[in-house]
Short mmCIF file of C-alpha atoms in Angstrom, two decimals:
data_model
loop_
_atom_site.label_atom_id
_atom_site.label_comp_id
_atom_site.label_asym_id
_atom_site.label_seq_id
_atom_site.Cartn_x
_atom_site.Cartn_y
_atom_site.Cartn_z
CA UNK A 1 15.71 2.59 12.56
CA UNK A 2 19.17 2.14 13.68
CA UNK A 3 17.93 -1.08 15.83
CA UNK A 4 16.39 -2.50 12.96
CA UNK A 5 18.32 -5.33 10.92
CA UNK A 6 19.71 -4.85 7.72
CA UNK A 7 17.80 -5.92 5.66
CA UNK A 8 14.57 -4.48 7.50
CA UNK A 9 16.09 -1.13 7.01
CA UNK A 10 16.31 -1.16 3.60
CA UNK A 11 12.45 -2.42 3.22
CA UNK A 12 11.48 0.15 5.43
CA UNK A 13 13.29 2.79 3.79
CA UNK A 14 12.66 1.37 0.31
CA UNK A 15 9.26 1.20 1.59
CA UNK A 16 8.65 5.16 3.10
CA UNK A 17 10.38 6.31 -0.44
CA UNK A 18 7.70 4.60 -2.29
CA UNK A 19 5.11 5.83 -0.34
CA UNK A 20 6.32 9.72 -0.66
CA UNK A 21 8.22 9.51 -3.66
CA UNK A 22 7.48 6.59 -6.19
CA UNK A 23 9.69 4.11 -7.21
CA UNK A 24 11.73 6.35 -9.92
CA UNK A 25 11.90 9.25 -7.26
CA UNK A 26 14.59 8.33 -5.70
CA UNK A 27 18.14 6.50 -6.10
CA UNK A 28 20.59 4.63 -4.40
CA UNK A 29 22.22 7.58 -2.35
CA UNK A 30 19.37 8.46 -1.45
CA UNK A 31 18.06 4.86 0.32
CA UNK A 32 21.51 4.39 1.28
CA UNK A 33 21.38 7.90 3.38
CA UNK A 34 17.95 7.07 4.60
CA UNK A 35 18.55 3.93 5.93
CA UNK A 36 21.59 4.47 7.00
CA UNK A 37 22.96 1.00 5.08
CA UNK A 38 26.49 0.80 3.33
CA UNK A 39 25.89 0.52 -0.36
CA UNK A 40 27.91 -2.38 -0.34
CA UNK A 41 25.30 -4.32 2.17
CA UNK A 42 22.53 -3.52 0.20
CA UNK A 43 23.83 -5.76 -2.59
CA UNK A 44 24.31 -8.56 0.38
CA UNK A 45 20.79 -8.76 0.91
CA UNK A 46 19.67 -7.91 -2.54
CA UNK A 47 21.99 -8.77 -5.37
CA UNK A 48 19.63 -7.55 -8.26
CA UNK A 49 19.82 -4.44 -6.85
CA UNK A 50 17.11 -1.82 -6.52
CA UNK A 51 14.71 -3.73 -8.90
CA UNK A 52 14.64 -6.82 -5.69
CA UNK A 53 14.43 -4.33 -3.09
CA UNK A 54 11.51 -2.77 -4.50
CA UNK A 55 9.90 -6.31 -5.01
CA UNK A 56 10.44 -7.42 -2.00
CA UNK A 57 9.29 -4.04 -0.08
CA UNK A 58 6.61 -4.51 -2.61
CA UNK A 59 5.94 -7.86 -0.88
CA UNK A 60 6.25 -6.85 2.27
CA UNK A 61 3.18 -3.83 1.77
CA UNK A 62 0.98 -6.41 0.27
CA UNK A 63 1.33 -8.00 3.38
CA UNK A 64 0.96 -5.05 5.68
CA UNK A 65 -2.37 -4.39 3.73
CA UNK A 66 -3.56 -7.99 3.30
CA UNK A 67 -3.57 -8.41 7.26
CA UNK A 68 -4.53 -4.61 8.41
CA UNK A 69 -7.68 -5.42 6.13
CA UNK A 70 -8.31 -8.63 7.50
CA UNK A 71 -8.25 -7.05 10.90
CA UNK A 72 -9.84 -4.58 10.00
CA UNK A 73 -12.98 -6.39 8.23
CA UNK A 74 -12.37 -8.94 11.53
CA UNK A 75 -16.38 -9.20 13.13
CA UNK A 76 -17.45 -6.73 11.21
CA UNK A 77 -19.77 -6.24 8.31
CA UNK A 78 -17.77 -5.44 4.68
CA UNK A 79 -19.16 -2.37 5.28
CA UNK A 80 -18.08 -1.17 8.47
CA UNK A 81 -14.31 -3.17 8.05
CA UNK A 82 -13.70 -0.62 4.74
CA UNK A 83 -15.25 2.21 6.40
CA UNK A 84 -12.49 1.37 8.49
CA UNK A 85 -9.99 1.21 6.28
CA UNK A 86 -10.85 4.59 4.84
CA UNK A 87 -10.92 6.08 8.01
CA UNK A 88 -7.32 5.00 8.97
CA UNK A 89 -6.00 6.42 4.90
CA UNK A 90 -7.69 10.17 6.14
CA UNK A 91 -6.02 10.14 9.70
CA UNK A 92 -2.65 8.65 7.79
CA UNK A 93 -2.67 11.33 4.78
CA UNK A 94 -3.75 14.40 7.54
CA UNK A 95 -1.00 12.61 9.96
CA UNK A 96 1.71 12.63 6.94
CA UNK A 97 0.53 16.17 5.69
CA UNK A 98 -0.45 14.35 2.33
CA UNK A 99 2.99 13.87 1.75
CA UNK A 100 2.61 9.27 1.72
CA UNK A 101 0.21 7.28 -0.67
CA UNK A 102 0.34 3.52 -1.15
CA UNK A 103 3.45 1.47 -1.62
CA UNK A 104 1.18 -0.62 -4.27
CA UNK A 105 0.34 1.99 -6.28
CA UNK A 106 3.63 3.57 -6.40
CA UNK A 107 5.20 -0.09 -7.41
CA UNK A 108 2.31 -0.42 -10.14
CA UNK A 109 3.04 2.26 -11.67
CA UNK A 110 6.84 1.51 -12.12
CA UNK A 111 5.97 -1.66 -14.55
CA UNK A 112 8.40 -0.08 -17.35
CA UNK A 113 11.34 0.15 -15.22
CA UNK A 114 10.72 -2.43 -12.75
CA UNK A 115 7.96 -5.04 -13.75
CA UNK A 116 8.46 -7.20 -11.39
CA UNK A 117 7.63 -4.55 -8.28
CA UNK A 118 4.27 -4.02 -10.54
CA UNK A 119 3.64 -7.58 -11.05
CA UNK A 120 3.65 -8.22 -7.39
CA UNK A 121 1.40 -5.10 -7.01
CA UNK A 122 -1.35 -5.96 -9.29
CA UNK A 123 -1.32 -9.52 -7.72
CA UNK A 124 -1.54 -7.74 -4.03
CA UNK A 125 -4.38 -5.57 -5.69
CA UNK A 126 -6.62 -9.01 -6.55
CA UNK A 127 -5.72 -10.59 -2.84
CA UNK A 128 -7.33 -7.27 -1.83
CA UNK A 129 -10.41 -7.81 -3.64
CA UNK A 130 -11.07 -11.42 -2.97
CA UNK A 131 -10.79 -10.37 0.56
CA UNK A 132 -13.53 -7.94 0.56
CA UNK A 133 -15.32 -10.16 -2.04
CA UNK A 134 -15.24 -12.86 0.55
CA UNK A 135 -16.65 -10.22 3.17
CA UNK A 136 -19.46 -9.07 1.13
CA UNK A 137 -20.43 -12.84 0.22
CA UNK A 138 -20.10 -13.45 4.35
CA UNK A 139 -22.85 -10.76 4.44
CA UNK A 140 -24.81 -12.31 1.84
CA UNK A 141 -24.18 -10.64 -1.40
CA UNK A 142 -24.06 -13.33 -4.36
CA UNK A 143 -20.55 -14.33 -5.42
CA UNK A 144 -20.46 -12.45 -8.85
CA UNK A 145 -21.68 -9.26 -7.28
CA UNK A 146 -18.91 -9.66 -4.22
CA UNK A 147 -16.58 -9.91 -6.53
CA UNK A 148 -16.67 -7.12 -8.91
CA UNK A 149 -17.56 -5.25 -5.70
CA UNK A 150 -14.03 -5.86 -3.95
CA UNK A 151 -12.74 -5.30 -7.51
CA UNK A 152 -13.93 -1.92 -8.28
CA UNK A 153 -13.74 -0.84 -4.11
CA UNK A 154 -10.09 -1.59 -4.10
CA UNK A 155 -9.55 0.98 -7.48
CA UNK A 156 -11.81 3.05 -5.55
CA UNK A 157 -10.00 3.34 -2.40
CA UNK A 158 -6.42 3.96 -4.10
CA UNK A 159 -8.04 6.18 -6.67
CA UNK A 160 -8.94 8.03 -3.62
CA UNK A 161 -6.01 8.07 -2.19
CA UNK A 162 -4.57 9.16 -5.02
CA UNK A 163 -6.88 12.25 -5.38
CA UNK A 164 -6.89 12.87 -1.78
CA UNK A 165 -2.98 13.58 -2.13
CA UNK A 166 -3.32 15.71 -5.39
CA UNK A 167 -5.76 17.80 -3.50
CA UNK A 168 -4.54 17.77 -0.29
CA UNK A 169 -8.03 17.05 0.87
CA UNK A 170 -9.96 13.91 2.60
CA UNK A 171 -13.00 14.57 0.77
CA UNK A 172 -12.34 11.76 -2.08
CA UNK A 173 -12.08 9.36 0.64
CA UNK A 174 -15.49 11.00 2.27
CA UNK A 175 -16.99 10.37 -1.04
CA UNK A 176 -15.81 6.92 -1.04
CA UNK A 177 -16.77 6.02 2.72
CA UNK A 178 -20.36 7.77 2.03
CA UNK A 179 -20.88 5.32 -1.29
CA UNK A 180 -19.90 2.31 -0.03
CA UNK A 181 -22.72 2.67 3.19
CA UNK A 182 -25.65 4.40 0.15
CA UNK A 183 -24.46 1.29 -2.04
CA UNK A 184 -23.74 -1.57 0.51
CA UNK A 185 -24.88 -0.26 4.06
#
């Protein structure tokens, strides 16, 4: 990381702790000592503080998952793009020894102490959605169905995620990736 910028340590960093830890699991030491970033830098880039860091590494995931989606969806069928997309969150949580979920989640669920890391979070959450939305209407599934379909696949996928992680286990995501093709396939 050492090569890395700045500022694109302290995403990164800010980043990784969300994933494994959730925004209120860690503190300033602690991104300071894993990014290997003076304390007084940090407020350089961010002046606000934690609560700017996390938006912006909030940000910076939506876009991450925005584009891997896109490619991922990219001359393929809704389908087989989110099939996917699961696949890649089994080989990342087996990879990562269940030990890193979703930046998004982690920031939504921080809305008490830092609302504006959620807010950017739920609005990642609909870009999400209209994506596959648009997917399933590119297949020919009416607009109002596409929609609440990328709505209630994108709770779907983190749910699983989240469950995967609690039980340190891929079969929520096998569940998932075996009703989307019975549902949609």
């Amino acid at each position: 990381m050492a090569t890395l910028p700045v500022r694109d340590r302290l995403l990164l960093s800010a980043t990784q702790l969300l994933r494994s830890k959730g925004a209120d699991g860690f503190g300033m030491s602690e991104l300071m000592e894993h990014s290997g970033v003076a304390r007084r830098s940090m407020y350089q880039h961010f002046p606000r503080g934690k609560a700017q860091l996390l938006e912006q590494a909030t940000d910076e995931a939506a876009r991450h998952a925005s584009s891997r989606l896109a490619a991922a969806l990219y001359g393929r069928t809704a389908v087989a793009g989110l099939i996917v997309i699961v696949d890649e969150w089994k080989q990342t949580l087996v990879r990562h020894d269940y030990r890193l979920g979703c930046p998004l989640v982690a920031a939504s669920t921080s809305a008490a102490e830092y609302p504006g890391a959620a807010e950017r979070a739920a609005t990642a959450f609909q870009t999400l959605a209209g994506q596959i939305a648009a997917s399933f209407e590119a297949d020919g599934l009416a607009a109002d169905a596409a929609r609440r379909a990328g709505d209630m696949l994108v709770a779907a996928l983190e749910g699983a995620i989240i469950t995967s992680r609690a039980t340190r286990s891929t079969a929520p995501l096998d569940a998932l990736s075996a009703h989307i093709r019975e549902t949609w396939g």
